[in-house]
Short mmCIF file of C-alpha atoms in Angstrom, two decimals:
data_model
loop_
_atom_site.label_atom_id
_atom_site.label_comp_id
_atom_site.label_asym_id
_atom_site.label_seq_id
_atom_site.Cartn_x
_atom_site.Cartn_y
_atom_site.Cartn_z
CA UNK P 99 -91.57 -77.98 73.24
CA UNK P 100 -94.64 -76.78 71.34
CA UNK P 101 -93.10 -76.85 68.04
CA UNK P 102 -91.44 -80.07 69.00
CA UNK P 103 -94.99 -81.36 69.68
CA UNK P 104 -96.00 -80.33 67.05
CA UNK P 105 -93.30 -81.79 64.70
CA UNK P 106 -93.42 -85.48 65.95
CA UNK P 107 -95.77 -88.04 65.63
CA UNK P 108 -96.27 -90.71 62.89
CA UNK P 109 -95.43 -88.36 60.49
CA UNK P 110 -92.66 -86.41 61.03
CA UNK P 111 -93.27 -82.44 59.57
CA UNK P 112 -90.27 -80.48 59.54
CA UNK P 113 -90.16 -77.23 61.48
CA UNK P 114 -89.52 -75.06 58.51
CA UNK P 115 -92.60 -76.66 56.93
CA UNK P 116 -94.92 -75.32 60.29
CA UNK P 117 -93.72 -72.13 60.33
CA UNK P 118 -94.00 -71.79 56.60
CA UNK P 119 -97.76 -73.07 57.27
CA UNK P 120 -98.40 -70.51 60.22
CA UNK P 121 -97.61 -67.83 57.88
CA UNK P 122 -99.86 -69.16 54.75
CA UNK P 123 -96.91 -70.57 52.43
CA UNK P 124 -97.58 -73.76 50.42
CA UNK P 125 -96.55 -77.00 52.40
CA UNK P 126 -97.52 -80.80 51.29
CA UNK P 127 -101.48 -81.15 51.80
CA UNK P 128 -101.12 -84.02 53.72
CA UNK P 129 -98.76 -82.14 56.35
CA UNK P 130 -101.20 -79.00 56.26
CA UNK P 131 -104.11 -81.57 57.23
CA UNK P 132 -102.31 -83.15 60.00
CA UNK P 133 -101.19 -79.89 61.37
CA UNK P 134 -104.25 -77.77 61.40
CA UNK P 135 -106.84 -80.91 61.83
CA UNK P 136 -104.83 -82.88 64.33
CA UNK P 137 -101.64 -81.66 65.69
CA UNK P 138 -102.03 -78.00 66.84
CA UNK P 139 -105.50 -78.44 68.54
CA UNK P 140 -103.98 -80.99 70.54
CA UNK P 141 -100.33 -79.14 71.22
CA UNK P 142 -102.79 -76.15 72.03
CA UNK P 143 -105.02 -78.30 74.67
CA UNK P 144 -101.65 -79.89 76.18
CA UNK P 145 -100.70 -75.94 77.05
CA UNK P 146 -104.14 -75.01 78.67
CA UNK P 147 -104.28 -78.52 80.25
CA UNK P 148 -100.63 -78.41 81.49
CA UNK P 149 -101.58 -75.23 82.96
CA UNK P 150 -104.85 -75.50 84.73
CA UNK P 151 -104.37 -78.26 86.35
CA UNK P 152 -101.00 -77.24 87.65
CA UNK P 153 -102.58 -74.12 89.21
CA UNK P 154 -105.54 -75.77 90.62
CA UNK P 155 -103.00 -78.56 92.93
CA UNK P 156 -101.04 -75.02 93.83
CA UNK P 157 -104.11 -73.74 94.70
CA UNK P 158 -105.45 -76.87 96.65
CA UNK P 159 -101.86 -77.43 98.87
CA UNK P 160 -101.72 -73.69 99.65
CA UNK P 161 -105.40 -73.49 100.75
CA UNK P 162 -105.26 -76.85 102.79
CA UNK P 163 -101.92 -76.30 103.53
CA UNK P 164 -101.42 -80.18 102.79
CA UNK P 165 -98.83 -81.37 99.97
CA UNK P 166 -101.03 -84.44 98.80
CA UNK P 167 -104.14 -82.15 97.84
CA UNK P 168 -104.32 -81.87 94.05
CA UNK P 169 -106.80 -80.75 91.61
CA UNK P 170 -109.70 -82.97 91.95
CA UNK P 171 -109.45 -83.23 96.21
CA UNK P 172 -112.84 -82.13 96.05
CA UNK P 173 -114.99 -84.43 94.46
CA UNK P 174 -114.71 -82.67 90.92
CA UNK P 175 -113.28 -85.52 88.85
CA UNK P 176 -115.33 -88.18 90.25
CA UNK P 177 -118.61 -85.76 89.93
CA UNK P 178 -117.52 -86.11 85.91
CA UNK P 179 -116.63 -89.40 85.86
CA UNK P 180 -120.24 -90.42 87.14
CA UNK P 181 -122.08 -88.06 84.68
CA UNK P 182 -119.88 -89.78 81.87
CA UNK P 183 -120.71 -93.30 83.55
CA UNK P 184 -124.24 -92.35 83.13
CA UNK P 185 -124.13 -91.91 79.56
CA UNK P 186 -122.01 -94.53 78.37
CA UNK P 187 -123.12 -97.65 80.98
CA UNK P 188 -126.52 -96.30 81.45
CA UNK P 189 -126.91 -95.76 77.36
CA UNK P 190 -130.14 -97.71 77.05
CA UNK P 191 -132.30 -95.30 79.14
CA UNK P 192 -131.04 -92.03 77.69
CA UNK P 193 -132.00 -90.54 74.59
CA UNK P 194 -129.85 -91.05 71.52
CA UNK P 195 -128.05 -87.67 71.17
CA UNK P 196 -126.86 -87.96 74.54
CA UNK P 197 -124.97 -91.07 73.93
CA UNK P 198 -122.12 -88.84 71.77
CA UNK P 199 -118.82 -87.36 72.53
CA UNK P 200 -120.57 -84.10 73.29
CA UNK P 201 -123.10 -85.73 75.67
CA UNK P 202 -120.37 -87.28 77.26
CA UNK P 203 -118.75 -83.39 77.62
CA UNK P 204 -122.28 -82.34 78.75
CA UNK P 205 -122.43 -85.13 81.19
CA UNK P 206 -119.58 -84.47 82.91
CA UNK P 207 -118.97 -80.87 82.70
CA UNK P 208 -122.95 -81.45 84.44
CA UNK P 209 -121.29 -84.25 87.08
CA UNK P 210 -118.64 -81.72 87.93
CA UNK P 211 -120.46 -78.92 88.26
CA UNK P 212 -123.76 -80.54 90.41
CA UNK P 213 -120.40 -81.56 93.31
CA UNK P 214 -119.09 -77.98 92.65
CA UNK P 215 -122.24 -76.57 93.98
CA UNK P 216 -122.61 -78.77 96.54
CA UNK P 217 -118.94 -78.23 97.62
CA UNK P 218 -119.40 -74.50 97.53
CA UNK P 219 -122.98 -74.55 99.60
CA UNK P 220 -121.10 -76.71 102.32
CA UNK P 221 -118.25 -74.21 102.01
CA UNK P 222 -120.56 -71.50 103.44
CA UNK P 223 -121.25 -73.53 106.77
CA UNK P 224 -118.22 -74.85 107.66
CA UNK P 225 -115.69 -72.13 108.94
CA UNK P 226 -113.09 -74.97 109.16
CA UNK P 227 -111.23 -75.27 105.94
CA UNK P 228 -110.02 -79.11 106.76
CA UNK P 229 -113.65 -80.02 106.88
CA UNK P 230 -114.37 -78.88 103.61
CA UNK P 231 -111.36 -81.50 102.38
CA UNK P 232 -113.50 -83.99 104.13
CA UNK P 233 -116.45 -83.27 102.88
CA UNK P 234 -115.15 -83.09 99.19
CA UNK P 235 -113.15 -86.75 99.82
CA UNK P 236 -116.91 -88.26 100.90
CA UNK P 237 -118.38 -86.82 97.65
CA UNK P 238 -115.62 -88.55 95.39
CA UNK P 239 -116.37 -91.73 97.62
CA UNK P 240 -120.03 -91.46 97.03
CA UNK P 241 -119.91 -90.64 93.87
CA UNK P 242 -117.24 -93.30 93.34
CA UNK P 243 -119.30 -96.30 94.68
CA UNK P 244 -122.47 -95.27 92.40
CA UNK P 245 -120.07 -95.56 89.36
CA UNK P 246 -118.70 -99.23 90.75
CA UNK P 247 -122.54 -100.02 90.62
CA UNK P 248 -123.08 -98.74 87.54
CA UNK P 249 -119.92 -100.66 86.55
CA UNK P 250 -121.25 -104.09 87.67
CA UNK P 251 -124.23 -103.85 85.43
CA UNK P 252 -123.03 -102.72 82.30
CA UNK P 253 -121.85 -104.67 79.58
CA UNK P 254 -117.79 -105.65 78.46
CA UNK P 255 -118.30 -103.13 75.71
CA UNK P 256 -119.64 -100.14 77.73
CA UNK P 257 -116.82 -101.01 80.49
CA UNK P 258 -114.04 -100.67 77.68
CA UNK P 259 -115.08 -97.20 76.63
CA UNK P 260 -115.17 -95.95 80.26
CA UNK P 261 -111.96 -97.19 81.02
CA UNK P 262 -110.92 -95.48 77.66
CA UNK P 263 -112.40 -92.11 78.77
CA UNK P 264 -110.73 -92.58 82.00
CA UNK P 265 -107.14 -92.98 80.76
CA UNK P 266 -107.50 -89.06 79.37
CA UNK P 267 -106.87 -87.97 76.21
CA UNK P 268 -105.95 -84.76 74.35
CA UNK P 269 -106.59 -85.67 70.99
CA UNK P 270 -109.64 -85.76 68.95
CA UNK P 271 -110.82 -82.38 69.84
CA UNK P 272 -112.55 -80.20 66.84
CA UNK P 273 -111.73 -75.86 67.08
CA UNK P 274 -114.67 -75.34 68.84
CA UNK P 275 -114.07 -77.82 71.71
CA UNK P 276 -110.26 -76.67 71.62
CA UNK P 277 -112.21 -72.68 71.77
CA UNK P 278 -114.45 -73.52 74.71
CA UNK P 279 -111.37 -74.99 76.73
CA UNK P 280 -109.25 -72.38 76.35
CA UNK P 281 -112.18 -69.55 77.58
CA UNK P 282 -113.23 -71.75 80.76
CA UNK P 283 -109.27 -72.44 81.40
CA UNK P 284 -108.51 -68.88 80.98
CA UNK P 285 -111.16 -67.57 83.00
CA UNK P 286 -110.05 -69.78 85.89
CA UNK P 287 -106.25 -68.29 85.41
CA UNK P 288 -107.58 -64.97 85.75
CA UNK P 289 -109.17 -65.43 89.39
CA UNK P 290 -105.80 -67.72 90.27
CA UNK P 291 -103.93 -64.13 89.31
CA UNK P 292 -106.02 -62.63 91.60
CA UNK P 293 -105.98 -64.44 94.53
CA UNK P 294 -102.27 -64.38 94.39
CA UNK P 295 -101.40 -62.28 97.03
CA UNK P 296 -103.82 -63.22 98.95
CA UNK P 297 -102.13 -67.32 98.54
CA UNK P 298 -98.99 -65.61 100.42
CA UNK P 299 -101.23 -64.43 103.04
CA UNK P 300 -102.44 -68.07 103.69
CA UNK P 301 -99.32 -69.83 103.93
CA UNK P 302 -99.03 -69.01 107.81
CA UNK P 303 -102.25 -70.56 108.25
CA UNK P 304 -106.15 -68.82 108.29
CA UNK P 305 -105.59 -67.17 111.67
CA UNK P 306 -102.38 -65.23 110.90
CA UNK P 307 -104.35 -64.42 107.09
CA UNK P 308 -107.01 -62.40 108.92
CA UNK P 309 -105.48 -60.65 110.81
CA UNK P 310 -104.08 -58.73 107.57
CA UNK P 311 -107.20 -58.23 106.94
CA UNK P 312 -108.01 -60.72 104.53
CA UNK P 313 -111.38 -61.53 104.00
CA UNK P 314 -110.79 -65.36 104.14
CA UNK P 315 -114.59 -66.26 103.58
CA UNK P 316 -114.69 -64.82 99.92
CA UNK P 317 -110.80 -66.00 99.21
CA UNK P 318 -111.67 -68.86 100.09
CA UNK P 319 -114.56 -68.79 97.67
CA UNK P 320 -112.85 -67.58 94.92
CA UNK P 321 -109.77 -70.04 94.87
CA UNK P 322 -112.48 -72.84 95.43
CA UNK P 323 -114.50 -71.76 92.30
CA UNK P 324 -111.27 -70.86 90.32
CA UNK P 325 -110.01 -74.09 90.63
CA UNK P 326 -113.19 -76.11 90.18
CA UNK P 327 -113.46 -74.22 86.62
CA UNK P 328 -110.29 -75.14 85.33
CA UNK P 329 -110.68 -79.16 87.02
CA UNK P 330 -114.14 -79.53 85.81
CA UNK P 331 -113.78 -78.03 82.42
CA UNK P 332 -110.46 -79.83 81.76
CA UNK P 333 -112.26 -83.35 82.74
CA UNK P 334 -114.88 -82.71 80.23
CA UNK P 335 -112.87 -82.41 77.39
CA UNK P 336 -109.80 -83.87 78.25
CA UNK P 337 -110.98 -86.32 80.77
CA UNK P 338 -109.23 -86.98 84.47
CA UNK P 339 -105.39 -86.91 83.88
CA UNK P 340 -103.29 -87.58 87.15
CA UNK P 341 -100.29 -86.74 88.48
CA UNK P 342 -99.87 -83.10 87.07
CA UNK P 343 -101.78 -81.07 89.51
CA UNK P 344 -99.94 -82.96 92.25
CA UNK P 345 -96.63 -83.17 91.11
CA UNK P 346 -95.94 -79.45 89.12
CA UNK P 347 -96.30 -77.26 91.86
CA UNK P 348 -93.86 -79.51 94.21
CA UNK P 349 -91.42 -79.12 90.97
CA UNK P 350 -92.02 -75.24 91.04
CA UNK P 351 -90.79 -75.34 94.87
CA UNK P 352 -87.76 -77.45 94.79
CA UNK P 353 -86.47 -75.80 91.06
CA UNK P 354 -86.97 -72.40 92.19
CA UNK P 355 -86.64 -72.82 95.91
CA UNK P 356 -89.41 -70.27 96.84
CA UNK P 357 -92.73 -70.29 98.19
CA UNK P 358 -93.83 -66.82 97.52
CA UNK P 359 -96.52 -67.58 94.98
CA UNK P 360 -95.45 -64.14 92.97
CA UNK P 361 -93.01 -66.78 91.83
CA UNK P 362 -94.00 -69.65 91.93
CA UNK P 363 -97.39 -69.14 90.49
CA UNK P 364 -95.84 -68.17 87.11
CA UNK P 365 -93.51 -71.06 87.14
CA UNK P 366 -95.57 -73.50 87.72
CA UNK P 367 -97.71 -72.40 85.23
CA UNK P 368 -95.17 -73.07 82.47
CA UNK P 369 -93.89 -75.78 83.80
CA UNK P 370 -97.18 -77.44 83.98
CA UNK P 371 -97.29 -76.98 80.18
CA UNK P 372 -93.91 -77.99 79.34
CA UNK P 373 -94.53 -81.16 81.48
CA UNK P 374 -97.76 -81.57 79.33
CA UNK P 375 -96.12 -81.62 76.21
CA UNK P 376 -93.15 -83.41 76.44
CA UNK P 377 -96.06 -86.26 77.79
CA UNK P 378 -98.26 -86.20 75.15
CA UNK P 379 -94.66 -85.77 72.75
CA UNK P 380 -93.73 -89.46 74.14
CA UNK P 381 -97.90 -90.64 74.05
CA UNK P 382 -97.47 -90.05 70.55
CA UNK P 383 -94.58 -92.58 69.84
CA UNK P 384 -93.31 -90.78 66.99
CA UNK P 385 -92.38 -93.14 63.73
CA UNK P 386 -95.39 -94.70 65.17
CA UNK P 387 -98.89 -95.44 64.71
CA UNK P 388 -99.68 -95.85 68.22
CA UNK P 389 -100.48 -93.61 70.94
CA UNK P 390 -100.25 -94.57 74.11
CA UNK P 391 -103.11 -93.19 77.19
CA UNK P 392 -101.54 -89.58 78.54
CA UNK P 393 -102.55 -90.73 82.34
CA UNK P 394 -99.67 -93.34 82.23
CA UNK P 395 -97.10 -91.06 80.49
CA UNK P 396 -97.54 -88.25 83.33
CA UNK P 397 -96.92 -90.29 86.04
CA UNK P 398 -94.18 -92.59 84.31
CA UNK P 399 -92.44 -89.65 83.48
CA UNK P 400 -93.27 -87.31 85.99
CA UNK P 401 -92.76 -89.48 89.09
CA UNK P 402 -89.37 -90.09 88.94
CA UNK P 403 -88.34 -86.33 87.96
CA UNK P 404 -89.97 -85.55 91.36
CA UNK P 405 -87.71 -87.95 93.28
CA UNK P 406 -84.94 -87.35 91.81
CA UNK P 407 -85.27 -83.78 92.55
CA UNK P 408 -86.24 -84.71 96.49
CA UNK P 409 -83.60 -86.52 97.05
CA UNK P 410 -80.96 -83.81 95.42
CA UNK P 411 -82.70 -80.89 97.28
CA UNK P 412 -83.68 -82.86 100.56
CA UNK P 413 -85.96 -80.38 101.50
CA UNK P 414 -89.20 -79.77 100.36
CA UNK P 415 -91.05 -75.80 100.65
CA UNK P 416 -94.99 -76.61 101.49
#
C-alpha cells in the first residue's frame, strides 16, 4: 500500500522508477520532485497517522471499557480546533507571524495541550475513571461553543479556511514537520508498548486490575498521556481526522477475533496504516487533479467495511 501510495496520483510514477529513486539512480526530474517534495512525506504521515490514532481509540475503549470512545473523547481535538479558531477567525488581534501554517500548528498543538493538562490535573481527583470521560466530553463542549462564537463573528473568508483545516489533511507538510510528527507519534507508541500488559489487566474492569497488583493510578496516567501525545500532535499537523481511531481497533477484534492486546495491539497498528493509505490513495483521485478532504474518505470507506464485517461475525469482542 505504501508504494501504491506512493505511485498514484495525478501523475502516475512507475514502481521501478521509486525504487530506482530510493536507491539514487537517475529517474525523470519531474517524478524525482513529486516523489521526494510531495508524495513520500505524505505516504510517510498517512503511516504515523494511521497508526496513532488507531492506538489511541484502542487505548480509550479498553480504559473506559466503552466501544464508542475514540481518540479525541477527551477534549483533545476540540482543545486544537479552538487554538486554530483563534488564529485564523481571531487574525486581526494577533500578531502577523502567528497567522501562518506554523502558528496554526503552534496554536493547536497549544489548544491540545492547555485540555491535556487540565484533563490530567482532574485525573488526579477523581478515582472514578467514567468521570474523567465526563469531564473530558464537557471540555470538548466548552471548548466547542467558544469556537461557534468565534464562528459567528468572523468573516465568509476566515469561516472557509477553518472548515478547510477541519476536513484534515496529510499533504503539504515540509521534512521537518513530517520529522517532528514522527518523534511525538513514536514517543506515544512507545508508552502504548508499555502499558500493554497492563491493557489485559483492565479488561475485567479496575477492581479485578488491582488486585494483580496493578498500580491503576499511574496506568491510568500513562495511557492518558500516551494517547493525548499521539491525538494532539496528529491534530496539529494533520488536523482532526474521524473515524480511524474509532473504527480500527473494532476491525482488529472482529479480523483477528481476540482481545488480548499482545495481539491486537500490533494489528491494529498496521491496520490503522493500511486503512490510512488506501484513504488518502482514493483522496488523491489518481489521473486527477483533485483531491478530495481525507475526513470524508475514512468514514466513506471505512464505515461500511465495519458493517459488513459485524454483520458476517455477529459478535463483537469489547
Amino acid at each position: 500500500m505504501f508504494l501504491l501510495n506512493l505511485s498514484l496520483g495525478s501523475v502516475s510514477i512507475p514502481t521501478d522508477a521509486i525504487f530506482n529513486s530510493v536507491i539514487g539512480n537517475e529517474i525523470k526530474r519531474s517524478w524525482e520532485i513529486i516523489l521526494w517534495n510531495f508524495r513520500l512525506p505524505k505516504a510517510i504521515t498517512a503511516i504515523f497517522v494511521g497508526m496513532g490514532l488507531s492506538i489511541s481509540g484502542l487505548l480509550m475503549q479498553t480504559l473506559f471499557r466503552n466501544p464508542l470512545a475514540g481518540p479525541y473523547v477527551l477534549g483533545l481535538s476540540s482543545g486544537s480546533s479552538l487554538g486554530v479558531a483563534f488564529v485564523i477567525m481571531g487574525a486581526g488581534f494577533l500578531p502577523t507571524f502567528l497567522v501562518s501554517n506554523y502558528g496554526i500548528v503552534i496554536a493547536s498543538s497549544l489548544g491540545s495541550f492547555l485540555v491535556l493538562m487540565a484533563v490530567l490535573v482532574v485525573s488526579q481527583k477523581l478515582r472514578n475513571t467514567m468521570a474523567i470521560l465526563i469531564v473530558g466530553l464537557m471540555f470538548g463542549s466548552f471548548t466547542s461553543a467558544i469556537v461557534s462564537v468565534l464562528s459567528y463573528f468572523s468573516t465568509a473568508q476566515e469561516l472557509q479556511k477553518f472548515t478547510f483545516w477541519s476536513m484534515g489533511s496529510l499533504a503539504n507538510l515540509s521534512w521537518n514537520s513530517v520529522l517532528i510528527l514522527v518523534i511525538c507519534c513514536s514517543f506515544g507508541l512507545l508508552l502504548s508498548i508499555l502499558s500493554i500488559k497492563p491493557l489485559n489487566a483492565l479488561l475485567l474492569g479496575e477492581n479485578y486490575a488491582k488486585s494483580l497488583g496493578l498500580n491503576f493510578k499511574r496506568t491510568r496516567f500513562i495511557i492518558i498521556f500516551a494517547t493525548s501525545i499521539l491525538a494532539g500532535s496528529i491534530t496539529a499537523f494533520a488536523g482532526p481526522i474521524a473515524f480511524v481511531g474509532l473504527a480500527v481497533p473494532h476491525l482488529a477484534k472482529l479480523l483477528f477475533q481476540t482481545s488480548n492486546h499482545f495481539i491486537l495491539f500490533w494489528s491494529t497498528l498496521l491496520l490503522g496504516a493500511i486503512l490510512m493509505l488506501v484513504c488518502d490513495s482514493i483522496a488523491q483521485l489518481p489521473g486527477s487533479d483533485y483531491t478530495l478532504p481525507i475526513n470524508a474518505i475514512t468514514s466513506m470507506v471505512g464505515a461500511p467495511v465495519v458493517v459488513w464485517l459485524l454483520v458476517r461475525k455477529r459478535k463483537i469482542m469489547f
